[in-house]
Amino acid sequence: MRRGWLKKTGFLVGVFLAAAFSLAPFLLFISLAFKTQAQVTAIPPQLWPAFSLDFFRSAIARYGIMGYLVNSTIVAGSTTVVTITLGTLAGYALARLPRRLAQFALMGILACAMFPQIAIAGPIWRFLQLTGWLNTYQGLVLPYVALTLPLSVWILALFFREMPEELEDAALVDGCTRLGALIRVILPLSAPGLFTASILSFIYAWNEFFLALLIVTDPAKQTMPVGIALFQGEHTVPWGEIAAASFITTAPLVAMVLLFQRRIVTGLSAGAIKG
């Protein structure tokens, strides 16, 4: 009895320490966003904020983060739509191939996502220069789709494989084409897989920094990560405005993941049992 209690207590303490270690930097940054300028420079440091919105007003009015927010929404949204459309078609086709052949193809597709960004940055920049797509939305969407598509195809193929083929056979007997069976029968039953692939693609495109900095140098087309990184103060780094802008950028994603965490787990664990 005593041994079981100690084991349970040790487990809870370990979970608490791991959570505190992971969340501490984010909580300190959120606290910084709601402080006043006097609190930011106070000695000794003050942990508890005054819940001032001055840094948020400054980030919006002085640094124009709403423009960056619109750019990020356009780029991340377009990336997600294109990735899910292509990933659905590719994943469905792979799910209906013989299992061994499909597994080989999936491994090859996933291997393509293992290349580091720095290794492909030069060819991507050269290609976009030749096509005149530097400093454009499509110039960012194209490499983002290429980088997010392998994982989306992997997730969707495993999820579609779990769908009984008898459902498609019944739809084909009723006069549906193969594409019609996919749209009318399979996709409505695949919401968790589609949502998981969508949210992962959106988060990647929303947070990506290196390619966004390399491809887009026009401030009117830059996304949130690049815009925040280029915040400039008169004499010091504007940490308060950076924290406020980061909070505005991150809060919607955190809320979305917390709200749909059960669907995300379901989508990621598809095929985990049957392989």
PDB file of C-alpha atoms in Angstrom:
ATOM      1  CA  MET A   1       0.000   0.000   0.000  1.00  0.00           C
ATOM      2  CA  ARG A   2       2.741   2.457   1.041  1.00  0.00           C
ATOM      3  CA  ARG A   3       4.866   1.465  -1.951  1.00  0.00           C
ATOM      4  CA  GLY A   4       1.962   2.130  -4.332  1.00  0.00           C
ATOM      5  CA  TRP A   5       1.340   5.538  -2.770  1.00  0.00           C
ATOM      6  CA  LEU A   6       5.012   6.508  -3.144  1.00  0.00           C
ATOM      7  CA  LYS A   7       5.006   5.373  -6.765  1.00  0.00           C
ATOM      8  CA  LYS A   8       1.904   7.431  -7.552  1.00  0.00           C
ATOM      9  CA  THR A   9       3.273  10.499  -5.754  1.00  0.00           C
ATOM     10  CA  GLY A  10       6.600  10.225  -7.578  1.00  0.00           C
ATOM     11  CA  PHE A  11       4.778  10.002 -10.903  1.00  0.00           C
ATOM     12  CA  LEU A  12       2.698  13.123 -10.161  1.00  0.00           C
ATOM     13  CA  VAL A  13       5.781  15.070  -9.032  1.00  0.00           C
ATOM     14  CA  GLY A  14       7.576  14.063 -12.225  1.00  0.00           C
ATOM     15  CA  VAL A  15       4.637  15.180 -14.368  1.00  0.00           C
ATOM     16  CA  PHE A  16       4.455  18.489 -12.499  1.00  0.00           C
ATOM     17  CA  LEU A  17       8.186  19.178 -12.909  1.00  0.00           C
ATOM     18  CA  ALA A  18       8.093  18.303 -16.622  1.00  0.00           C
ATOM     19  CA  ALA A  19       5.073  20.566 -17.171  1.00  0.00           C
ATOM     20  CA  ALA A  20       6.631  23.412 -15.183  1.00  0.00           C
ATOM     21  CA  PHE A  21       9.928  23.106 -17.076  1.00  0.00           C
ATOM     22  CA  SER A  22       8.100  23.171 -20.429  1.00  0.00           C
ATOM     23  CA  LEU A  23       5.642  25.961 -19.641  1.00  0.00           C
ATOM     24  CA  ALA A  24       7.878  28.310 -17.630  1.00  0.00           C
ATOM     25  CA  PRO A  25       9.387  30.183 -20.644  1.00  0.00           C
ATOM     26  CA  PHE A  26       5.952  30.681 -22.210  1.00  0.00           C
ATOM     27  CA  LEU A  27       4.391  31.882 -18.962  1.00  0.00           C
ATOM     28  CA  LEU A  28       7.234  34.359 -18.421  1.00  0.00           C
ATOM     29  CA  PHE A  29       6.778  35.668 -21.960  1.00  0.00           C
ATOM     30  CA  ILE A  30       3.005  36.037 -21.475  1.00  0.00           C
ATOM     31  CA  SER A  31       3.665  37.851 -18.210  1.00  0.00           C
ATOM     32  CA  LEU A  32       6.035  40.196 -20.048  1.00  0.00           C
ATOM     33  CA  ALA A  33       3.333  41.058 -22.613  1.00  0.00           C
ATOM     34  CA  PHE A  34       1.027  42.362 -19.876  1.00  0.00           C
ATOM     35  CA  LYS A  35       3.642  44.413 -17.981  1.00  0.00           C
ATOM     36  CA  THR A  36       4.310  48.141 -18.170  1.00  0.00           C
ATOM     37  CA  GLN A  37       7.575  49.547 -19.483  1.00  0.00           C
ATOM     38  CA  ALA A  38       8.618  50.409 -15.919  1.00  0.00           C
ATOM     39  CA  GLN A  39       8.081  46.788 -14.833  1.00  0.00           C
ATOM     40  CA  VAL A  40      10.136  45.457 -17.749  1.00  0.00           C
ATOM     41  CA  THR A  41      13.180  47.494 -16.703  1.00  0.00           C
ATOM     42  CA  ALA A  42      12.596  47.229 -12.940  1.00  0.00           C
ATOM     43  CA  ILE A  43      15.416  46.007 -10.676  1.00  0.00           C
ATOM     44  CA  PRO A  44      14.861  43.600  -9.010  1.00  0.00           C
ATOM     45  CA  PRO A  45      12.654  42.001 -11.711  1.00  0.00           C
ATOM     46  CA  GLN A  46       8.911  41.886 -11.091  1.00  0.00           C
ATOM     47  CA  LEU A  47       7.207  38.611 -12.014  1.00  0.00           C
ATOM     48  CA  TRP A  48       3.560  39.571 -11.511  1.00  0.00           C
ATOM     49  CA  PRO A  49       2.299  41.837 -14.371  1.00  0.00           C
ATOM     50  CA  ALA A  50       0.100  44.920 -14.031  1.00  0.00           C
ATOM     51  CA  PHE A  51      -2.111  43.559 -16.856  1.00  0.00           C
ATOM     52  CA  SER A  52      -1.443  46.626 -18.969  1.00  0.00           C
ATOM     53  CA  LEU A  53      -2.373  46.568 -22.666  1.00  0.00           C
ATOM     54  CA  ASP A  54       0.176  49.231 -23.643  1.00  0.00           C
ATOM     55  CA  PHE A  55       2.458  46.771 -25.429  1.00  0.00           C
ATOM     56  CA  PHE A  56      -0.472  45.354 -27.404  1.00  0.00           C
ATOM     57  CA  ARG A  57      -1.509  48.858 -28.525  1.00  0.00           C
ATOM     58  CA  SER A  58       2.067  49.667 -29.471  1.00  0.00           C
ATOM     59  CA  ALA A  59       2.504  46.388 -31.395  1.00  0.00           C
ATOM     60  CA  ILE A  60      -0.667  47.079 -33.392  1.00  0.00           C
ATOM     61  CA  ALA A  61      -0.367  50.844 -33.938  1.00  0.00           C
ATOM     62  CA  ARG A  62       3.390  51.340 -34.157  1.00  0.00           C
ATOM     63  CA  TYR A  63       4.606  48.066 -35.662  1.00  0.00           C
ATOM     64  CA  GLY A  64       1.521  47.210 -37.753  1.00  0.00           C
ATOM     65  CA  ILE A  65       1.281  43.546 -36.819  1.00  0.00           C
ATOM     66  CA  MET A  66      -2.230  43.273 -38.246  1.00  0.00           C
ATOM     67  CA  GLY A  67      -0.722  43.411 -41.740  1.00  0.00           C
ATOM     68  CA  TYR A  68       1.634  40.569 -40.852  1.00  0.00           C
ATOM     69  CA  LEU A  69      -1.325  38.678 -39.390  1.00  0.00           C
ATOM     70  CA  VAL A  70      -3.275  38.978 -42.662  1.00  0.00           C
ATOM     71  CA  ASN A  71      -0.241  37.802 -44.648  1.00  0.00           C
ATOM     72  CA  SER A  72       0.251  34.789 -42.356  1.00  0.00           C
ATOM     73  CA  THR A  73      -3.444  33.906 -42.631  1.00  0.00           C
ATOM     74  CA  ILE A  74      -3.346  34.028 -46.449  1.00  0.00           C
ATOM     75  CA  VAL A  75      -0.141  31.989 -46.708  1.00  0.00           C
ATOM     76  CA  ALA A  76      -1.020  29.390 -44.040  1.00  0.00           C
ATOM     77  CA  GLY A  77      -4.629  29.065 -45.248  1.00  0.00           C
ATOM     78  CA  SER A  78      -3.621  28.631 -48.897  1.00  0.00           C
ATOM     79  CA  THR A  79      -0.937  26.127 -47.932  1.00  0.00           C
ATOM     80  CA  THR A  80      -3.434  24.090 -45.930  1.00  0.00           C
ATOM     81  CA  VAL A  81      -6.075  24.019 -48.694  1.00  0.00           C
ATOM     82  CA  VAL A  82      -3.612  22.957 -51.404  1.00  0.00           C
ATOM     83  CA  THR A  83      -1.852  20.433 -49.154  1.00  0.00           C
ATOM     84  CA  ILE A  84      -5.065  18.745 -48.011  1.00  0.00           C
ATOM     85  CA  THR A  85      -6.474  18.602 -51.548  1.00  0.00           C
ATOM     86  CA  LEU A  86      -3.345  16.954 -52.950  1.00  0.00           C
ATOM     87  CA  GLY A  87      -2.776  14.871 -49.812  1.00  0.00           C
ATOM     88  CA  THR A  88      -6.338  13.500 -49.923  1.00  0.00           C
ATOM     89  CA  LEU A  89      -6.024  12.299 -53.509  1.00  0.00           C
ATOM     90  CA  ALA A  90      -2.545  10.838 -52.956  1.00  0.00           C
ATOM     91  CA  GLY A  91      -3.417   9.278 -49.589  1.00  0.00           C
ATOM     92  CA  TYR A  92      -6.576   7.656 -50.965  1.00  0.00           C
ATOM     93  CA  ALA A  93      -4.694   6.151 -53.898  1.00  0.00           C
ATOM     94  CA  LEU A  94      -1.957   4.801 -51.621  1.00  0.00           C
ATOM     95  CA  ALA A  95      -4.514   3.395 -49.181  1.00  0.00           C
ATOM     96  CA  ARG A  96      -5.994   1.218 -51.935  1.00  0.00           C
ATOM     97  CA  LEU A  97      -2.666  -0.109 -53.204  1.00  0.00           C
ATOM     98  CA  PRO A  98      -1.406  -3.513 -51.979  1.00  0.00           C
ATOM     99  CA  ARG A  99      -0.137  -2.986 -48.420  1.00  0.00           C
ATOM    100  CA  ARG A 100       3.543  -3.805 -49.075  1.00  0.00           C
ATOM    101  CA  LEU A 101       3.732  -1.555 -52.151  1.00  0.00           C
ATOM    102  CA  ALA A 102       1.925   1.272 -50.326  1.00  0.00           C
ATOM    103  CA  GLN A 103       4.277   0.988 -47.346  1.00  0.00           C
ATOM    104  CA  PHE A 104       7.303   1.252 -49.628  1.00  0.00           C
ATOM    105  CA  ALA A 105       5.836   4.330 -51.342  1.00  0.00           C
ATOM    106  CA  LEU A 106       4.987   5.964 -47.995  1.00  0.00           C
ATOM    107  CA  MET A 107       8.508   5.431 -46.709  1.00  0.00           C
ATOM    108  CA  GLY A 108       9.884   7.087 -49.852  1.00  0.00           C
ATOM    109  CA  ILE A 109       7.491  10.046 -49.534  1.00  0.00           C
ATOM    110  CA  LEU A 110       8.319  10.519 -45.864  1.00  0.00           C
ATOM    111  CA  ALA A 111      12.062  10.349 -46.608  1.00  0.00           C
ATOM    112  CA  CYS A 112      11.624  13.374 -48.889  1.00  0.00           C
ATOM    113  CA  ALA A 113      10.552  15.393 -45.839  1.00  0.00           C
ATOM    114  CA  MET A 114      13.806  14.633 -44.006  1.00  0.00           C
ATOM    115  CA  PHE A 115      15.936  17.063 -46.031  1.00  0.00           C
ATOM    116  CA  PRO A 116      16.979  20.079 -43.904  1.00  0.00           C
ATOM    117  CA  GLN A 117      15.679  23.424 -45.113  1.00  0.00           C
ATOM    118  CA  ILE A 118      19.180  24.822 -45.594  1.00  0.00           C
ATOM    119  CA  ALA A 119      19.901  22.051 -48.134  1.00  0.00           C
ATOM    120  CA  ILE A 120      16.973  23.022 -50.377  1.00  0.00           C
ATOM    121  CA  ALA A 121      16.907  26.775 -49.768  1.00  0.00           C
ATOM    122  CA  GLY A 122      19.284  27.601 -52.634  1.00  0.00           C
ATOM    123  CA  PRO A 123      17.440  25.653 -55.357  1.00  0.00           C
ATOM    124  CA  ILE A 124      14.078  26.993 -54.137  1.00  0.00           C
ATOM    125  CA  TRP A 125      15.297  30.598 -54.199  1.00  0.00           C
ATOM    126  CA  ARG A 126      16.794  30.137 -57.690  1.00  0.00           C
ATOM    127  CA  PHE A 127      13.575  28.587 -59.009  1.00  0.00           C
ATOM    128  CA  LEU A 128      11.426  31.379 -57.566  1.00  0.00           C
ATOM    129  CA  GLN A 129      13.760  33.987 -59.031  1.00  0.00           C
ATOM    130  CA  LEU A 130      13.421  32.447 -62.510  1.00  0.00           C
ATOM    131  CA  THR A 131       9.625  32.330 -62.216  1.00  0.00           C
ATOM    132  CA  GLY A 132       9.371  35.838 -60.750  1.00  0.00           C
ATOM    133  CA  TRP A 133       7.698  34.550 -57.576  1.00  0.00           C
ATOM    134  CA  LEU A 134      10.056  36.137 -55.045  1.00  0.00           C
ATOM    135  CA  ASN A 135       8.170  38.489 -52.708  1.00  0.00           C
ATOM    136  CA  THR A 136       4.815  36.877 -53.569  1.00  0.00           C
ATOM    137  CA  TYR A 137       2.348  34.774 -51.607  1.00  0.00           C
ATOM    138  CA  GLN A 138       2.575  31.889 -54.067  1.00  0.00           C
ATOM    139  CA  GLY A 139       6.352  31.960 -53.709  1.00  0.00           C
ATOM    140  CA  LEU A 140       5.900  30.995 -50.058  1.00  0.00           C
ATOM    141  CA  VAL A 141       2.955  28.648 -50.539  1.00  0.00           C
ATOM    142  CA  LEU A 142       4.765  26.483 -53.097  1.00  0.00           C
ATOM    143  CA  PRO A 143       7.686  25.376 -50.851  1.00  0.00           C
ATOM    144  CA  TYR A 144       5.393  25.104 -47.837  1.00  0.00           C
ATOM    145  CA  VAL A 145       3.145  22.677 -49.740  1.00  0.00           C
ATOM    146  CA  ALA A 146       6.184  20.656 -50.776  1.00  0.00           C
ATOM    147  CA  LEU A 147       7.363  20.433 -47.168  1.00  0.00           C
ATOM    148  CA  THR A 148       4.005  19.663 -45.527  1.00  0.00           C
ATOM    149  CA  LEU A 149       2.633  17.297 -48.167  1.00  0.00           C
ATOM    150  CA  PRO A 150       4.634  14.159 -47.161  1.00  0.00           C
ATOM    151  CA  LEU A 151       3.348  14.132 -43.573  1.00  0.00           C
ATOM    152  CA  SER A 152      -0.207  14.868 -44.721  1.00  0.00           C
ATOM    153  CA  VAL A 153      -0.114  12.021 -47.248  1.00  0.00           C
ATOM    154  CA  TRP A 154       1.197   9.705 -44.535  1.00  0.00           C
ATOM    155  CA  ILE A 155      -1.544  10.631 -42.049  1.00  0.00           C
ATOM    156  CA  LEU A 156      -4.373  10.479 -44.594  1.00  0.00           C
ATOM    157  CA  ALA A 157      -3.210   7.231 -46.205  1.00  0.00           C
ATOM    158  CA  LEU A 158      -3.168   5.484 -42.814  1.00  0.00           C
ATOM    159  CA  PHE A 159      -6.592   6.889 -41.965  1.00  0.00           C
ATOM    160  CA  PHE A 160      -8.166   5.933 -45.311  1.00  0.00           C
ATOM    161  CA  ARG A 161      -6.755   2.423 -44.926  1.00  0.00           C
ATOM    162  CA  GLU A 162      -8.942   1.995 -41.843  1.00  0.00           C
ATOM    163  CA  MET A 163     -12.092   2.665 -43.902  1.00  0.00           C
ATOM    164  CA  PRO A 164     -13.859  -0.576 -44.973  1.00  0.00           C
ATOM    165  CA  GLU A 165     -13.651  -1.027 -48.736  1.00  0.00           C
ATOM    166  CA  GLU A 166     -17.211  -2.374 -48.661  1.00  0.00           C
ATOM    167  CA  LEU A 167     -18.433   1.227 -48.251  1.00  0.00           C
ATOM    168  CA  GLU A 168     -16.841   2.211 -51.556  1.00  0.00           C
ATOM    169  CA  ASP A 169     -18.070  -0.938 -53.257  1.00  0.00           C
ATOM    170  CA  ALA A 170     -21.638  -0.102 -52.226  1.00  0.00           C
ATOM    171  CA  ALA A 171     -21.233   3.452 -53.553  1.00  0.00           C
ATOM    172  CA  LEU A 172     -19.857   2.143 -56.865  1.00  0.00           C
ATOM    173  CA  VAL A 173     -22.801  -0.243 -57.203  1.00  0.00           C
ATOM    174  CA  ASP A 174     -25.136   2.728 -56.668  1.00  0.00           C
ATOM    175  CA  GLY A 175     -23.531   4.528 -59.635  1.00  0.00           C
ATOM    176  CA  CYS A 176     -20.820   6.636 -57.974  1.00  0.00           C
ATOM    177  CA  THR A 177     -17.479   7.059 -59.676  1.00  0.00           C
ATOM    178  CA  ARG A 178     -14.316   6.367 -57.664  1.00  0.00           C
ATOM    179  CA  LEU A 179     -13.904  10.119 -57.058  1.00  0.00           C
ATOM    180  CA  GLY A 180     -17.580  10.430 -56.131  1.00  0.00           C
ATOM    181  CA  ALA A 181     -17.215   7.601 -53.592  1.00  0.00           C
ATOM    182  CA  LEU A 182     -14.233   9.383 -52.081  1.00  0.00           C
ATOM    183  CA  ILE A 183     -16.053  12.719 -51.766  1.00  0.00           C
ATOM    184  CA  ARG A 184     -19.495  11.451 -50.720  1.00  0.00           C
ATOM    185  CA  VAL A 185     -18.610   8.404 -48.587  1.00  0.00           C
ATOM    186  CA  ILE A 186     -14.990   8.368 -47.412  1.00  0.00           C
ATOM    187  CA  LEU A 187     -14.283  12.048 -46.665  1.00  0.00           C
ATOM    188  CA  PRO A 188     -17.285  12.594 -44.343  1.00  0.00           C
ATOM    189  CA  LEU A 189     -16.048   9.633 -42.257  1.00  0.00           C
ATOM    190  CA  SER A 190     -12.445  10.863 -42.226  1.00  0.00           C
ATOM    191  CA  ALA A 191     -12.905  14.153 -40.346  1.00  0.00           C
ATOM    192  CA  PRO A 192     -10.306  13.372 -37.600  1.00  0.00           C
ATOM    193  CA  GLY A 193      -7.604  12.500 -40.135  1.00  0.00           C
ATOM    194  CA  LEU A 194      -8.398  15.504 -42.319  1.00  0.00           C
ATOM    195  CA  PHE A 195      -8.414  17.824 -39.333  1.00  0.00           C
ATOM    196  CA  THR A 196      -5.107  16.471 -37.987  1.00  0.00           C
ATOM    197  CA  ALA A 197      -3.370  16.894 -41.342  1.00  0.00           C
ATOM    198  CA  SER A 198      -4.909  20.361 -41.736  1.00  0.00           C
ATOM    199  CA  ILE A 199      -3.900  21.659 -38.316  1.00  0.00           C
ATOM    200  CA  LEU A 200      -0.321  20.346 -38.636  1.00  0.00           C
ATOM    201  CA  SER A 201       0.056  21.925 -42.096  1.00  0.00           C
ATOM    202  CA  PHE A 202      -1.433  25.202 -40.887  1.00  0.00           C
ATOM    203  CA  ILE A 203       0.805  25.365 -37.808  1.00  0.00           C
ATOM    204  CA  TYR A 204       3.924  24.668 -39.885  1.00  0.00           C
ATOM    205  CA  ALA A 205       3.112  27.397 -42.421  1.00  0.00           C
ATOM    206  CA  TRP A 206       2.079  29.790 -39.650  1.00  0.00           C
ATOM    207  CA  ASN A 207       5.294  29.424 -37.649  1.00  0.00           C
ATOM    208  CA  GLU A 208       7.879  28.896 -40.409  1.00  0.00           C
ATOM    209  CA  PHE A 209      10.626  31.524 -40.315  1.00  0.00           C
ATOM    210  CA  PHE A 210      13.700  30.626 -42.384  1.00  0.00           C
ATOM    211  CA  LEU A 211      12.138  30.374 -45.855  1.00  0.00           C
ATOM    212  CA  ALA A 212       9.818  33.305 -45.137  1.00  0.00           C
ATOM    213  CA  LEU A 213      12.844  35.469 -44.321  1.00  0.00           C
ATOM    214  CA  LEU A 214      14.724  34.254 -47.402  1.00  0.00           C
ATOM    215  CA  ILE A 215      11.935  34.503 -49.984  1.00  0.00           C
ATOM    216  CA  VAL A 216       9.995  37.587 -48.883  1.00  0.00           C
ATOM    217  CA  THR A 217      11.934  40.797 -48.255  1.00  0.00           C
ATOM    218  CA  ASP A 218       9.037  43.168 -48.997  1.00  0.00           C
ATOM    219  CA  PRO A 219       7.614  44.310 -45.608  1.00  0.00           C
ATOM    220  CA  ALA A 220       4.110  44.442 -47.127  1.00  0.00           C
ATOM    221  CA  LYS A 221       4.209  40.661 -47.810  1.00  0.00           C
ATOM    222  CA  GLN A 222       6.120  39.425 -44.765  1.00  0.00           C
ATOM    223  CA  THR A 223       4.508  36.985 -42.331  1.00  0.00           C
ATOM    224  CA  MET A 224       4.229  37.232 -38.541  1.00  0.00           C
ATOM    225  CA  PRO A 225       7.442  35.380 -37.523  1.00  0.00           C
ATOM    226  CA  VAL A 226       9.575  37.559 -39.806  1.00  0.00           C
ATOM    227  CA  GLY A 227       7.720  40.740 -38.887  1.00  0.00           C
ATOM    228  CA  ILE A 228       8.178  40.124 -35.159  1.00  0.00           C
ATOM    229  CA  ALA A 229      11.860  39.275 -35.568  1.00  0.00           C
ATOM    230  CA  LEU A 230      12.422  42.593 -37.350  1.00  0.00           C
ATOM    231  CA  PHE A 231      10.834  44.752 -34.642  1.00  0.00           C
ATOM    232  CA  GLN A 232      13.231  47.617 -33.923  1.00  0.00           C
ATOM    233  CA  GLY A 233      13.393  49.920 -30.903  1.00  0.00           C
ATOM    234  CA  GLU A 234      15.059  53.321 -30.670  1.00  0.00           C
ATOM    235  CA  HIS A 235      17.681  52.388 -28.075  1.00  0.00           C
ATOM    236  CA  THR A 236      16.757  48.906 -26.795  1.00  0.00           C
ATOM    237  CA  VAL A 237      15.096  45.738 -28.031  1.00  0.00           C
ATOM    238  CA  PRO A 238      11.278  46.196 -27.701  1.00  0.00           C
ATOM    239  CA  TRP A 239      10.767  43.041 -25.642  1.00  0.00           C
ATOM    240  CA  GLY A 240       7.281  44.069 -24.511  1.00  0.00           C
ATOM    241  CA  GLU A 241       5.976  44.573 -28.059  1.00  0.00           C
ATOM    242  CA  ILE A 242       7.656  41.325 -29.182  1.00  0.00           C
ATOM    243  CA  ALA A 243       5.981  39.427 -26.334  1.00  0.00           C
ATOM    244  CA  ALA A 244       2.580  40.998 -27.115  1.00  0.00           C
ATOM    245  CA  ALA A 245       2.860  40.195 -30.832  1.00  0.00           C
ATOM    246  CA  SER A 246       3.974  36.647 -30.036  1.00  0.00           C
ATOM    247  CA  PHE A 247       0.967  36.229 -27.734  1.00  0.00           C
ATOM    248  CA  ILE A 248      -1.395  37.429 -30.490  1.00  0.00           C
ATOM    249  CA  THR A 249       0.247  34.998 -32.919  1.00  0.00           C
ATOM    250  CA  THR A 250       0.258  31.966 -30.650  1.00  0.00           C
ATOM    251  CA  ALA A 251      -2.997  32.241 -28.701  1.00  0.00           C
ATOM    252  CA  PRO A 252      -5.345  31.217 -31.588  1.00  0.00           C
ATOM    253  CA  LEU A 253      -3.224  28.136 -32.353  1.00  0.00           C
ATOM    254  CA  VAL A 254      -3.091  27.046 -28.710  1.00  0.00           C
ATOM    255  CA  ALA A 255      -6.854  27.492 -28.350  1.00  0.00           C
ATOM    256  CA  MET A 256      -7.501  25.520 -31.541  1.00  0.00           C
ATOM    257  CA  VAL A 257      -5.250  22.624 -30.500  1.00  0.00           C
ATOM    258  CA  LEU A 258      -6.767  22.447 -27.004  1.00  0.00           C
ATOM    259  CA  LEU A 259     -10.284  22.548 -28.442  1.00  0.00           C
ATOM    260  CA  PHE A 260      -9.687  19.767 -30.956  1.00  0.00           C
ATOM    261  CA  GLN A 261      -7.026  17.729 -29.148  1.00  0.00           C
ATOM    262  CA  ARG A 262      -9.163  14.569 -29.128  1.00  0.00           C
ATOM    263  CA  ARG A 263      -9.596  14.669 -32.916  1.00  0.00           C
ATOM    264  CA  ILE A 264      -5.871  15.307 -33.373  1.00  0.00           C
ATOM    265  CA  VAL A 265      -4.932  12.308 -31.220  1.00  0.00           C
ATOM    266  CA  THR A 266      -7.415  10.145 -33.119  1.00  0.00           C
ATOM    267  CA  GLY A 267      -5.945  11.207 -36.451  1.00  0.00           C
ATOM    268  CA  LEU A 268      -2.343  10.680 -35.379  1.00  0.00           C
ATOM    269  CA  SER A 269      -3.028   7.252 -33.901  1.00  0.00           C
ATOM    270  CA  ALA A 270      -4.840   5.931 -37.004  1.00  0.00           C
ATOM    271  CA  GLY A 271      -3.258   2.692 -38.151  1.00  0.00           C
ATOM    272  CA  ALA A 272      -1.155   2.411 -35.004  1.00  0.00           C
ATOM    273  CA  ILE A 273      -2.685  -0.957 -34.093  1.00  0.00           C
ATOM    274  CA  LYS A 274      -3.118  -2.678 -37.422  1.00  0.00           C
ATOM    275  CA  GLY A 275       0.062  -1.116 -38.957  1.00  0.00           C
TER     276      GLY A 275
END
